[in-house]
N, CA, C and O atoms as a printed pandas DataFrame, in Angstrom:
     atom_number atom_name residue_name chain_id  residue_number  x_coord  y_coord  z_coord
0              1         N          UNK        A               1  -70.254   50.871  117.235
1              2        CA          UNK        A               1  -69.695   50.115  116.109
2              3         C          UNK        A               1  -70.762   49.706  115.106
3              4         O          UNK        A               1  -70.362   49.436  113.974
4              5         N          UNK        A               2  -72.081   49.622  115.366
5              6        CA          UNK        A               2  -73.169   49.399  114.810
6              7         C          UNK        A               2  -73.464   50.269  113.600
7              8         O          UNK        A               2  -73.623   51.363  114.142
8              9         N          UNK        A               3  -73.606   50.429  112.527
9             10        CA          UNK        A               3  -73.784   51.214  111.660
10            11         C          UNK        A               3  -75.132   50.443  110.340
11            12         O          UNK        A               3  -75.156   49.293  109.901
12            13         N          UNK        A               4  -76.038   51.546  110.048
13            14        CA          UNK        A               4  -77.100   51.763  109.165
14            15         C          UNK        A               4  -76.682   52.425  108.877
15            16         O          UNK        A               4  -75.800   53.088  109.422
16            17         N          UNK        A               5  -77.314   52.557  107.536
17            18        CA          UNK        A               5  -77.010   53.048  106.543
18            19         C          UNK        A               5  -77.885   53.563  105.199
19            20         O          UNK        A               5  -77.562   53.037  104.134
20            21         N          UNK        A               6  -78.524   54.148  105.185
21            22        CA          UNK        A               6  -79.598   54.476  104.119
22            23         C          UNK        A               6  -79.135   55.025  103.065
23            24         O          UNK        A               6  -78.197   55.823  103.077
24            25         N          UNK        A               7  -79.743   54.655  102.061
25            26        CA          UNK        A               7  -79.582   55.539  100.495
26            27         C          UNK        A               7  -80.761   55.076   99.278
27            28         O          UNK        A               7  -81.626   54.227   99.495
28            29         N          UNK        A               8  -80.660   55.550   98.436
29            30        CA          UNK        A               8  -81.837   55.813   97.101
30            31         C          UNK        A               8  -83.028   56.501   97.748
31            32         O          UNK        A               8  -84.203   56.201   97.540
32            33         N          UNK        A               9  -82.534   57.577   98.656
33            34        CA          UNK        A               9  -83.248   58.431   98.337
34            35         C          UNK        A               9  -83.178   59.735   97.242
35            36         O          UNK        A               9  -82.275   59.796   96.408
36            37         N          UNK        A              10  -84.347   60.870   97.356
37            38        CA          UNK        A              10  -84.007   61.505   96.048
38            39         C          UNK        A              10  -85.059   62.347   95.618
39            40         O          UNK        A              10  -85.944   61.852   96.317
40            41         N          UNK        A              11  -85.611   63.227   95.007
41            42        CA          UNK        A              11  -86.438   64.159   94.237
42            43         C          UNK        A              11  -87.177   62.776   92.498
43            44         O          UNK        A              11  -86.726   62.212   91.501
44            45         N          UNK        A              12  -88.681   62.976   93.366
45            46        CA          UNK        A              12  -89.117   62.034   91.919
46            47         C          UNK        A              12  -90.919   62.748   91.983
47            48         O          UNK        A              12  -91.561   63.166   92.947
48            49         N          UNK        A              13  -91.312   62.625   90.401
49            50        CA          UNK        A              13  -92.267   63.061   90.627
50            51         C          UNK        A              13  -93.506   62.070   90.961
51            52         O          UNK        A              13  -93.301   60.907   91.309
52            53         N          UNK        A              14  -94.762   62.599   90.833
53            54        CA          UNK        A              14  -95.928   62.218   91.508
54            55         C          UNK        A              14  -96.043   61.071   90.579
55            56         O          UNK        A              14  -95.928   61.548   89.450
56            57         N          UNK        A              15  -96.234   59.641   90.496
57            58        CA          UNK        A              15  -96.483   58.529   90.236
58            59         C          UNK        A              15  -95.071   57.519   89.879
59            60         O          UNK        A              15  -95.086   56.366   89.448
60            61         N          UNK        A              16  -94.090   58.225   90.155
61            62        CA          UNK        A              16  -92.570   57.299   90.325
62            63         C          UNK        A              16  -92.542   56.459   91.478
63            64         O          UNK        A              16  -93.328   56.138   92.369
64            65         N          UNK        A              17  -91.018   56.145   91.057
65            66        CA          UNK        A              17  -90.211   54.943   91.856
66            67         C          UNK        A              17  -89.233   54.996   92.758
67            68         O          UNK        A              17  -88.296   55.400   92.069
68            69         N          UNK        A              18  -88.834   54.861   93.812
69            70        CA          UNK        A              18  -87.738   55.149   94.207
70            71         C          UNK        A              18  -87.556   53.621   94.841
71            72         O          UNK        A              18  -88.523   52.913   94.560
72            73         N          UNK        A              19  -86.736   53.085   95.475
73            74        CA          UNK        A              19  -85.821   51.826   96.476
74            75         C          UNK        A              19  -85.006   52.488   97.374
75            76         O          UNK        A              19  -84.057   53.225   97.105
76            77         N          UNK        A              20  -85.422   52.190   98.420
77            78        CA          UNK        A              20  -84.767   53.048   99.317
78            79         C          UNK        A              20  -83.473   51.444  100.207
79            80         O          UNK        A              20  -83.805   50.261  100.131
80            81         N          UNK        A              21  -82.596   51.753  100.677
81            82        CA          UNK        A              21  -81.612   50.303  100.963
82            83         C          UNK        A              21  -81.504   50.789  102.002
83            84         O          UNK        A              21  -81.605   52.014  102.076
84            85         N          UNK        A              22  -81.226   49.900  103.341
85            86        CA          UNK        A              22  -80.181   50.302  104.466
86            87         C          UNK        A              22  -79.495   48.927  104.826
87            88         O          UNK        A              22  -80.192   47.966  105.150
88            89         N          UNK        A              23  -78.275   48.855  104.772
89            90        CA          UNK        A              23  -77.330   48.007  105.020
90            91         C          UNK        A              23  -76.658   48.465  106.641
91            92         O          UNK        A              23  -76.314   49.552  107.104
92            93         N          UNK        A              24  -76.672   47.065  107.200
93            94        CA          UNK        A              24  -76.436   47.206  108.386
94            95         C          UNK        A              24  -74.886   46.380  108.231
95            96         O          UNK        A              24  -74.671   45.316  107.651
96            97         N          UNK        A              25  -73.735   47.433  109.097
97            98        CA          UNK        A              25  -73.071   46.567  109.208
98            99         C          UNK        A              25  -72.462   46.136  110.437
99           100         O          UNK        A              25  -73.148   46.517  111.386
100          101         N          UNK        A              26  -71.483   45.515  110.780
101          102        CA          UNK        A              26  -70.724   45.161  112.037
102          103         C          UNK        A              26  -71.156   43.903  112.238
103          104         O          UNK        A              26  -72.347   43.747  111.972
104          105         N          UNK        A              27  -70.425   42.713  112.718
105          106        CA          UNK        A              27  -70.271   41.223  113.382
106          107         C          UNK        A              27  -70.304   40.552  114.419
107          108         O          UNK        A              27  -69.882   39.437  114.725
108          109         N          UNK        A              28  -70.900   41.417  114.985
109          110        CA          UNK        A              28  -71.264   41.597  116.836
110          111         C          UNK        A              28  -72.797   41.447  117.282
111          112         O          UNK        A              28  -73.274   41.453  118.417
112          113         N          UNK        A              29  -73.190   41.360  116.492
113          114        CA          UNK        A              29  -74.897   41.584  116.181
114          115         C          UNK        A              29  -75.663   40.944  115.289
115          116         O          UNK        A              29  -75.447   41.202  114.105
116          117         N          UNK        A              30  -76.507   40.172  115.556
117          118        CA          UNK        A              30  -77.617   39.232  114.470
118          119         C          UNK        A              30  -78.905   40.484  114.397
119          120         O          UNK        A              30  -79.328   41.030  115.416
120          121         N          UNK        A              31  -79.306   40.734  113.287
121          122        CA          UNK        A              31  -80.590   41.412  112.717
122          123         C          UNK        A              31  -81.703   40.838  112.900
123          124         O          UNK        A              31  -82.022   39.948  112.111
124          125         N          UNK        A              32  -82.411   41.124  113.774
125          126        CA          UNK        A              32  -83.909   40.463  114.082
126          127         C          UNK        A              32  -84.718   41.478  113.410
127          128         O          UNK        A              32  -84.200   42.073  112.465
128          129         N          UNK        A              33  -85.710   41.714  113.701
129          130        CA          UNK        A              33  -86.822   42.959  112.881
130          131         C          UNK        A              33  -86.239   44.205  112.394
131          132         O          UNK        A              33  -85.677   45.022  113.124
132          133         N          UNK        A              34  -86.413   44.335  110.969
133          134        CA          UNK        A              34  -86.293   45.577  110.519
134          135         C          UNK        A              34  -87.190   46.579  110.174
135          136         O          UNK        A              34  -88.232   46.073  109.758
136          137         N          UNK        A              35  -87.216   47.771  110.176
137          138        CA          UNK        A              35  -88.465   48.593  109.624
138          139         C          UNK        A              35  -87.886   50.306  109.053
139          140         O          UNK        A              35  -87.017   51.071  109.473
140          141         N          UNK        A              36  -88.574   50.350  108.261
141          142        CA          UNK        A              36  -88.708   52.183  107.959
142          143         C          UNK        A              36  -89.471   52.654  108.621
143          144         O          UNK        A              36  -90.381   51.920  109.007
144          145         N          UNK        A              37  -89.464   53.856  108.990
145          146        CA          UNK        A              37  -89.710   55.311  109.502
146          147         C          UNK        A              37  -89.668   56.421  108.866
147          148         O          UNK        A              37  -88.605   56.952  108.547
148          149         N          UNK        A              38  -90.766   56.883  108.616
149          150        CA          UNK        A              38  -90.814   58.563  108.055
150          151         C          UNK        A              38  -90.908   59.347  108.673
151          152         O          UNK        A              38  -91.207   58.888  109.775
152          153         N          UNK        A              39  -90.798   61.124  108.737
153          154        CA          UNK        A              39  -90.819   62.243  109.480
154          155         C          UNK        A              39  -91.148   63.089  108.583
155          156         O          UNK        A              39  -90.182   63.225  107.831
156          157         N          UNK        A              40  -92.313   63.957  108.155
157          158        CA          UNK        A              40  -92.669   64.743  107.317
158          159         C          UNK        A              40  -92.257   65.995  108.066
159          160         O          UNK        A              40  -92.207   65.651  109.247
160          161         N          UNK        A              41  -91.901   67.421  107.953
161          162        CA          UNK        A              41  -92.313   68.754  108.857
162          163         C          UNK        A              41  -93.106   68.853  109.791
163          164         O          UNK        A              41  -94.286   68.756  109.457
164          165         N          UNK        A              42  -92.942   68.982  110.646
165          166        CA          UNK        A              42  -94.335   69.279  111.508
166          167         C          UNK        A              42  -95.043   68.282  112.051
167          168         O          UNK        A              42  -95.796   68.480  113.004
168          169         N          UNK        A              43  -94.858   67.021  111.458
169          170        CA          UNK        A              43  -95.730   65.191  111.831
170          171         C          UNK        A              43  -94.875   64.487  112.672
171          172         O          UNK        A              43  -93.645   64.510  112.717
172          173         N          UNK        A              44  -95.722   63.823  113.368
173          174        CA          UNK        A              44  -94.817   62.452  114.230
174          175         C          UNK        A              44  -94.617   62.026  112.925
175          176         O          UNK        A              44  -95.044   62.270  111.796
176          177         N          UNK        A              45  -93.224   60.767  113.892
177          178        CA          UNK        A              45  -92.737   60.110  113.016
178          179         C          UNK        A              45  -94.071   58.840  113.192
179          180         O          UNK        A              45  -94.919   58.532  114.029
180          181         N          UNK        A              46  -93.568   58.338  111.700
181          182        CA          UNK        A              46  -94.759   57.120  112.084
182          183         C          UNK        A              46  -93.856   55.650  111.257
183          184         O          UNK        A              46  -92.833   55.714  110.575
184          185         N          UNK        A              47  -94.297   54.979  111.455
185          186        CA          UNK        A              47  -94.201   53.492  110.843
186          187         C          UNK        A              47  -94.522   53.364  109.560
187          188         O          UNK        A              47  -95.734   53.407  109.349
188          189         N          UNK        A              48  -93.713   53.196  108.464
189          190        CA          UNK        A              48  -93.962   52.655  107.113
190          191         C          UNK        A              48  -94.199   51.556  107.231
191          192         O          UNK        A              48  -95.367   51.222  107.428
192          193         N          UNK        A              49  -93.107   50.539  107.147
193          194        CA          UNK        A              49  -93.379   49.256  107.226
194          195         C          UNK        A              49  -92.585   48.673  108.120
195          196         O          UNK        A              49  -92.131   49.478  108.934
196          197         N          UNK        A              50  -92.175   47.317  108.302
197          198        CA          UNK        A              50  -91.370   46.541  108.799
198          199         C          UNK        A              50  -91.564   45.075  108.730
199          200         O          UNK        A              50  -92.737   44.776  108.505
200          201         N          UNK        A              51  -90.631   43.923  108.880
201          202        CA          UNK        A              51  -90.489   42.702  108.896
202          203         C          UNK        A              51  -89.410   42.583  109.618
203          204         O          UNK        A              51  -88.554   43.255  110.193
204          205         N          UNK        A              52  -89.892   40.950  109.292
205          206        CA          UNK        A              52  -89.444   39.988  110.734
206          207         C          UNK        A              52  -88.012   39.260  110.338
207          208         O          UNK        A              52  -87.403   39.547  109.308
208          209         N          UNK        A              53  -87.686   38.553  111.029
209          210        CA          UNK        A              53  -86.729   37.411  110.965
210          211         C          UNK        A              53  -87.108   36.901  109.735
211          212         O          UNK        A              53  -86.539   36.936  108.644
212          213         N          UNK        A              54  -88.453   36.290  110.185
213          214        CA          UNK        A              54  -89.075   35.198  109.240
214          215         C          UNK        A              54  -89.665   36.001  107.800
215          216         O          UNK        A              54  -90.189   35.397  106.865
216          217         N          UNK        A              55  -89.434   37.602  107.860
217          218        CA          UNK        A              55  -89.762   38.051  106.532
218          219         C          UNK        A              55  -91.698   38.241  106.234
219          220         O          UNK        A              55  -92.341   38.334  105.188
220          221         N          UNK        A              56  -92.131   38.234  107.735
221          222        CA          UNK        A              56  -93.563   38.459  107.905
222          223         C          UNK        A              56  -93.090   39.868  107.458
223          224         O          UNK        A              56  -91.964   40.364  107.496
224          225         N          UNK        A              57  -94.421   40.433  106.966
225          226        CA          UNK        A              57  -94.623   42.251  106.560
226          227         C          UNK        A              57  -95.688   42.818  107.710
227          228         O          UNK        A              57  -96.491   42.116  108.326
228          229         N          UNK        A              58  -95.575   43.700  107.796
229          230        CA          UNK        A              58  -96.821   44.813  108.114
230          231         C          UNK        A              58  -96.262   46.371  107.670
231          232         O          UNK        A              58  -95.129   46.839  107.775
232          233         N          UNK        A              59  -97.656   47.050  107.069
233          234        CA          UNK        A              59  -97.286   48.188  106.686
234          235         C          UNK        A              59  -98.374   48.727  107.096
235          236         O          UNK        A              59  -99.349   48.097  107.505
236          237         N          UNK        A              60  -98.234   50.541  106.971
237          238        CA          UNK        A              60  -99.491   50.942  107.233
238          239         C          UNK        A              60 -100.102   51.154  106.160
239          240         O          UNK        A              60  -99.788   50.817  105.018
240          241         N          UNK        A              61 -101.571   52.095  106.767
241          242        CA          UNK        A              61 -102.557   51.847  105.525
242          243         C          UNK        A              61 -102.297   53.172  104.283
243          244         O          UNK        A              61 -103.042   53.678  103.444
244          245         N          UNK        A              62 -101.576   53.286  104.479
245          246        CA          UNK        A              62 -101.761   54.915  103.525
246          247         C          UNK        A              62 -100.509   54.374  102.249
247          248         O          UNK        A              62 -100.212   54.926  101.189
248          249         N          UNK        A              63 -100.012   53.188  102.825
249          250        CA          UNK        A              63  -98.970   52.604  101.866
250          251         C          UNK        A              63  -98.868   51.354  101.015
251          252         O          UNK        A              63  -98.063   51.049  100.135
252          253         N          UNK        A              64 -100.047   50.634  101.592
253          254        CA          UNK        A              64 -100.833   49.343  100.948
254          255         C          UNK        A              64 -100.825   49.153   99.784
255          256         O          UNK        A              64 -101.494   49.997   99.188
256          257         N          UNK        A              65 -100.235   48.202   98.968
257          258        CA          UNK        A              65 -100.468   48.259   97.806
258          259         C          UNK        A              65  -99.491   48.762   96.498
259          260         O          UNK        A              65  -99.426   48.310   95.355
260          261         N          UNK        A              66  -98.663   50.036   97.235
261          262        CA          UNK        A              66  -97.797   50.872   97.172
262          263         C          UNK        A              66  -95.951   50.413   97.292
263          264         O          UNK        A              66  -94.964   50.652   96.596
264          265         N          UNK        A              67  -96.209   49.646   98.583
265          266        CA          UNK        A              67  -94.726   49.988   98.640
266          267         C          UNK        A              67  -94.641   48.521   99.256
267          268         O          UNK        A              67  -95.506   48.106  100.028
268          269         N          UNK        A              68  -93.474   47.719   98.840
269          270        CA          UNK        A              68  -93.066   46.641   99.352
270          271         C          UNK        A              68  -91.547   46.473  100.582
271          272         O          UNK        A              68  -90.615   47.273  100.660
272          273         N          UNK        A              69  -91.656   45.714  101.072
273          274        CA          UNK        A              69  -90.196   45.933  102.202
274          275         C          UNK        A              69  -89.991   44.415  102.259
275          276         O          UNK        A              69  -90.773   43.527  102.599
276          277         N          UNK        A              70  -88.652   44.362  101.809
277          278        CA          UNK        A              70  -87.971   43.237  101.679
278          279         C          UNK        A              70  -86.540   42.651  102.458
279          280         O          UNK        A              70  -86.214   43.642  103.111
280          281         N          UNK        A              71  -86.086   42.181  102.585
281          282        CA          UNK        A              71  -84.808   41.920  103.433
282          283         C          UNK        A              71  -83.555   40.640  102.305
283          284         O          UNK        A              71  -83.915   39.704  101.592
284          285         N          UNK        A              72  -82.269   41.091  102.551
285          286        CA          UNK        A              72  -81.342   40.028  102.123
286          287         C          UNK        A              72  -80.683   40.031  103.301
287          288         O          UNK        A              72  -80.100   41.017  103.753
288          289         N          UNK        A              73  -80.759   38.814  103.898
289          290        CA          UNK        A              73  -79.894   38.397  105.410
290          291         C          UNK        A              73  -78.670   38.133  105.010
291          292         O          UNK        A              73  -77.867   38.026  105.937
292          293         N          UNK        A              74  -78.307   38.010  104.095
293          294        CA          UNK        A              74  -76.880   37.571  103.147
294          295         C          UNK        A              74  -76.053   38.607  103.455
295          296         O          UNK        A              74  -74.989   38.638  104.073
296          297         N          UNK        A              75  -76.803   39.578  102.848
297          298        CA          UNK        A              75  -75.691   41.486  102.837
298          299         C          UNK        A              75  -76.800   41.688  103.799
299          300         O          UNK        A              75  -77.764   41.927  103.073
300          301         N          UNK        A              76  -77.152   41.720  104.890
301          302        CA          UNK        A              76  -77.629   42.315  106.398
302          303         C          UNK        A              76  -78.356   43.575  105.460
303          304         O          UNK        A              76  -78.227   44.535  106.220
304          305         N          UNK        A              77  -78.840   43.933  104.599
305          306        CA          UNK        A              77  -79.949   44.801  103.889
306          307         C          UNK        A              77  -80.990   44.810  104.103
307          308         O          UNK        A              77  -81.212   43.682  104.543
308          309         N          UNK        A              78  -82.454   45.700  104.096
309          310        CA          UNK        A              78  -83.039   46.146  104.178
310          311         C          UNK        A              78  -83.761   46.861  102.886
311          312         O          UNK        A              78  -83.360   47.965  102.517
312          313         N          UNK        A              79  -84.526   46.389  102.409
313          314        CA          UNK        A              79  -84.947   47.326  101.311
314          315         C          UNK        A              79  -86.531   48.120  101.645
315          316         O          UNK        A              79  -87.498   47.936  102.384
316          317         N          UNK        A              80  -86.040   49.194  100.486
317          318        CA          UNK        A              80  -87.837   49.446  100.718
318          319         C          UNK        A              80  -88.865   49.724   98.955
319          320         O          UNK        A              80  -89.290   50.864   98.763
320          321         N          UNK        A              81  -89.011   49.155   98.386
321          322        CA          UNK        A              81  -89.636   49.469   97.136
322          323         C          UNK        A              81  -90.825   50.678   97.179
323          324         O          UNK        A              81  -91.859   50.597   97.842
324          325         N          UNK        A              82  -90.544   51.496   96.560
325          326        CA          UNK        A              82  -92.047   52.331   96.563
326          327         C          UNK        A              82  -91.950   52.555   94.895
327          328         O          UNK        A              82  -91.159   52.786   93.980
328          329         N          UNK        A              83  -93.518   52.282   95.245
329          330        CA          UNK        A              83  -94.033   52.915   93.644
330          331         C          UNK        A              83  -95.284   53.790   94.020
331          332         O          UNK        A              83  -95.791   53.920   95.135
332          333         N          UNK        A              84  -95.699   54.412   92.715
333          334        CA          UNK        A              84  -96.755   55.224   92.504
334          335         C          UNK        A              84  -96.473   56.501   93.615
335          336         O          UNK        A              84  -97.478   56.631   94.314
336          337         N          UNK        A              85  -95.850   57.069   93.827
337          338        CA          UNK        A              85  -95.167   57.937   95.104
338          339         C          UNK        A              85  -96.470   58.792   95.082
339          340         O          UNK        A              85  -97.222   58.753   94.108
340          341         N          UNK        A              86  -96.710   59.528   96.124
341          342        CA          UNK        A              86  -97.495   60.584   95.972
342          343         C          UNK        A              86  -96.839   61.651   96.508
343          344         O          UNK        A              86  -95.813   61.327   97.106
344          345         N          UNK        A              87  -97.105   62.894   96.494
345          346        CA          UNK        A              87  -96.819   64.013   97.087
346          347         C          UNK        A              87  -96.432   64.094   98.804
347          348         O          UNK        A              87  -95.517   64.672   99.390
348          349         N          UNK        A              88  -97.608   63.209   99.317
349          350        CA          UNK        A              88  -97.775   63.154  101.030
350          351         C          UNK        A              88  -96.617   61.969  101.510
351          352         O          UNK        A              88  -96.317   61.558  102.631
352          353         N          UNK        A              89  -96.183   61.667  100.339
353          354        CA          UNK        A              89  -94.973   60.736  100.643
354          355         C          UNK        A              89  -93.683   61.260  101.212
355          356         O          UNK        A              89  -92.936   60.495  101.823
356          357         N          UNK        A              90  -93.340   62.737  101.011
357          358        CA          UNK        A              90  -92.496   63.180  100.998
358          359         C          UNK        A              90  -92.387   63.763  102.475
359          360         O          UNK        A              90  -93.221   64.517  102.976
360          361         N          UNK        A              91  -90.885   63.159  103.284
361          362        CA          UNK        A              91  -90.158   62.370  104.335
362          363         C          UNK        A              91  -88.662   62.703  104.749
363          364         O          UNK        A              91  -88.161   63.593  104.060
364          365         N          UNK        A              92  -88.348   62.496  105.129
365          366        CA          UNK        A              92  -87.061   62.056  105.281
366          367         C          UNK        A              92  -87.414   60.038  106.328
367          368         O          UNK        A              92  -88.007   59.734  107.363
368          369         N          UNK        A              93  -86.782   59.381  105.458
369          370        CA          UNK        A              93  -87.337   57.853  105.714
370          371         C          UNK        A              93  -86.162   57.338  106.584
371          372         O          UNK        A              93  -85.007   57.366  106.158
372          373         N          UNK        A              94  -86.477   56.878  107.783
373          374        CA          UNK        A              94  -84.952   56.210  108.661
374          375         C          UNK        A              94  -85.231   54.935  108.886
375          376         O          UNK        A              94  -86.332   54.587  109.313
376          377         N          UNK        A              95  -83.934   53.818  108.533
377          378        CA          UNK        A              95  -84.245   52.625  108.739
378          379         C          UNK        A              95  -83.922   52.651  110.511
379          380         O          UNK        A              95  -83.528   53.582  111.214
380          381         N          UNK        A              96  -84.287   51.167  110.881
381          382        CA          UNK        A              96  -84.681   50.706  112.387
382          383         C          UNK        A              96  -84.179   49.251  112.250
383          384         O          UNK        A              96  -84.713   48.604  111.349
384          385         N          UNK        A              97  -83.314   48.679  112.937
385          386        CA          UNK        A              97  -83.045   47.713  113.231
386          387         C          UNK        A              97  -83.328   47.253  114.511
387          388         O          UNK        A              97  -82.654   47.828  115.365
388          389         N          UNK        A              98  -84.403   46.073  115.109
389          390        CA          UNK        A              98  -83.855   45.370  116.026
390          391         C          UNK        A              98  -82.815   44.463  116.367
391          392         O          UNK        A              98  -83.139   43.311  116.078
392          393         N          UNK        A              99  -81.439   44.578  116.985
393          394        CA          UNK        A              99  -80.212   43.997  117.032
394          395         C          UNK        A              99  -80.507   43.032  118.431
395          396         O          UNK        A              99  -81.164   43.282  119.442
396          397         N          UNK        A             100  -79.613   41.655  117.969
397          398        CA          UNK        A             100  -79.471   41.025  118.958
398          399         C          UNK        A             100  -77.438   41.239  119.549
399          400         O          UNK        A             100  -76.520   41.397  118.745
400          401         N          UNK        A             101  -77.317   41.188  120.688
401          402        CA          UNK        A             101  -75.994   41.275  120.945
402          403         C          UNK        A             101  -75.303   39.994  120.906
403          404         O          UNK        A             101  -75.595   39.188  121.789
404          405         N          UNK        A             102  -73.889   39.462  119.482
405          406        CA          UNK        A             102  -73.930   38.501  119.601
406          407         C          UNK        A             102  -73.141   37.684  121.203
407          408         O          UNK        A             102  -72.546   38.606  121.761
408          409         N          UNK        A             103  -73.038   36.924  121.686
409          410        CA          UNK        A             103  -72.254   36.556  122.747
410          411         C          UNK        A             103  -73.667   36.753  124.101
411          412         O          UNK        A             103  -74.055   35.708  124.624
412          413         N          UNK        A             104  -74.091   37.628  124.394
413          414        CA          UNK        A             104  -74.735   38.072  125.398
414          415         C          UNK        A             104  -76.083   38.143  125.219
415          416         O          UNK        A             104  -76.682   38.201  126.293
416          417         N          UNK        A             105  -77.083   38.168  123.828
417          418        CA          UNK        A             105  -78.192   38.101  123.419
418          419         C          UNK        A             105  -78.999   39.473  124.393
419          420         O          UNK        A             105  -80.091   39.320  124.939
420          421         N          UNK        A             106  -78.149   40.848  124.452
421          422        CA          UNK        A             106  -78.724   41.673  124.877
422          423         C          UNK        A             106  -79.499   42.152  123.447
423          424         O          UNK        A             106  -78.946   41.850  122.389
424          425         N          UNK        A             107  -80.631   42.813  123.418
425          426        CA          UNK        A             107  -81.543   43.303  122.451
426          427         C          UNK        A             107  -81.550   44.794  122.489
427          428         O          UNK        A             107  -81.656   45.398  123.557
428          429         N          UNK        A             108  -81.432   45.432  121.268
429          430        CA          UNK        A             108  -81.628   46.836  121.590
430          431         C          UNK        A             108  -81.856   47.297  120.040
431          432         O          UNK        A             108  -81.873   46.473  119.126
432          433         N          UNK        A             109  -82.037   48.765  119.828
433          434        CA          UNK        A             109  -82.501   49.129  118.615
434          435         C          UNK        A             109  -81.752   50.430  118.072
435          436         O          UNK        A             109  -81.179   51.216  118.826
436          437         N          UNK        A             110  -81.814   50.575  116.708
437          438        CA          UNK        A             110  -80.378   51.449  116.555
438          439         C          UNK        A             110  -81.273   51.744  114.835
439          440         O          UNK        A             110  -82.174   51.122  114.272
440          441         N          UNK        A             111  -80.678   52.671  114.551
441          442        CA          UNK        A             111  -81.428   53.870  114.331
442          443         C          UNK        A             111  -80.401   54.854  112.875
443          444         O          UNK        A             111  -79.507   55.643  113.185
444          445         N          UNK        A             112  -80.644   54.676  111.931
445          446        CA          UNK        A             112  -80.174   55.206  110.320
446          447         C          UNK        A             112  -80.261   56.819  110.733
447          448         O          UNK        A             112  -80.907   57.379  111.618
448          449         N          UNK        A             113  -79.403   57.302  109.789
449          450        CA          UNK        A             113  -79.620   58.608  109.768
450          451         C          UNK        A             113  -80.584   59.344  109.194
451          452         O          UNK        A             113  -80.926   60.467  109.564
452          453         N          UNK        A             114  -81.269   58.399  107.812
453          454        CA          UNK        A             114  -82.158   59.191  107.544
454          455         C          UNK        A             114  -81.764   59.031  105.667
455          456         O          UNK        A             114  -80.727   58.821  105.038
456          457         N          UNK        A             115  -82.905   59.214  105.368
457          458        CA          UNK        A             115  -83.018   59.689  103.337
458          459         C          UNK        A             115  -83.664   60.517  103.146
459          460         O          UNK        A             115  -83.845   60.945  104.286
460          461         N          UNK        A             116  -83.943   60.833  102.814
461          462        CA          UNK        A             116  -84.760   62.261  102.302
462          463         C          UNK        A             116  -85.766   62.049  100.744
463          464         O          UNK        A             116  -85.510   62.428   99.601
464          465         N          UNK        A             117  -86.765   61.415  101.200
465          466        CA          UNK        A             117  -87.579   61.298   99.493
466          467         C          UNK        A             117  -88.569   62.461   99.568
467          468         O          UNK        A             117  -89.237   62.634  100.588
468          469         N          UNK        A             118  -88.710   63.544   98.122
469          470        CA          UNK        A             118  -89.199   64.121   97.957
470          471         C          UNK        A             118  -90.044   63.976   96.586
471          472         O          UNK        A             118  -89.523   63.954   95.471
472          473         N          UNK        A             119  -91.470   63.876   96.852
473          474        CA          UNK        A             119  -92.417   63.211   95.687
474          475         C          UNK        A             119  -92.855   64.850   95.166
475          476         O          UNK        A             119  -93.916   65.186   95.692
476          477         N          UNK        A             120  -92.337   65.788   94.368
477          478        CA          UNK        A             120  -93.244   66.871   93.556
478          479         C          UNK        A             120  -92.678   67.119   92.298
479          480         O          UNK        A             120  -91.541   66.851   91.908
480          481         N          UNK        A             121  -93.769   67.760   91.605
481          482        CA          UNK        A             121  -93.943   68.025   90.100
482          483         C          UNK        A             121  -93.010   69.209   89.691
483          484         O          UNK        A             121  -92.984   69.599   88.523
């Protein structure tokens, strides 16, 4: 019943913008940590960014500076700001929710289908 949801992804060239969203929905479940995930061809997936409850950040280093990750607990959203895109950016990006179970406070993690950002000229 759990559903993510990704979108603004898209084809942009080398120093653009994209916002990437994932809206989580269903009423069964409180949103604890959220994060993006990329998958280039051929690469592990790795960690873009993620935050907390409390809206702490960590990102990695190849994105510093670059790309911001934000949350509205209001609409259960997820954002991801990127600017200055580069070429090596280009992904297919999946959001990550840590879910709490409401009633039972079982914890588990659940998993977007995926966007597809492609950074070339």
């Amino acid at each position: 019943q759990v559903q993510l949801v990704e979108s603004g992804g898209g084809l942009v060239q080398p120093g653009g913008s994209l916002r990437l969203s994932c809206a989580a929905s269903g009423i069964i479940f409180r949103l604890a940590a959220m994060g993006w995930y990329r998958q280039a061809p051929g690469k592990q997936r790795e960690l873009v960014a993620a935050i907390t409850s409390g809206e702490s950040t960590n990102y990695t280093d190849s994105v510093k500076g670059r790309f911001t990750i934000s949350r509205d607990n209001a609409k259960n959203t997820v954002y991801l700001q990127m600017n200055s895109l580069k070429p090596e950016d280009t992904a297919l990006y999946y959001c990550n929710a840590a879910l709490v179970r409401l009633g039972t406070g079982y914890k588990y993690n659940w998993w977007g289908q995926g966007t597809q950002v492609t950074v070339s000229s």
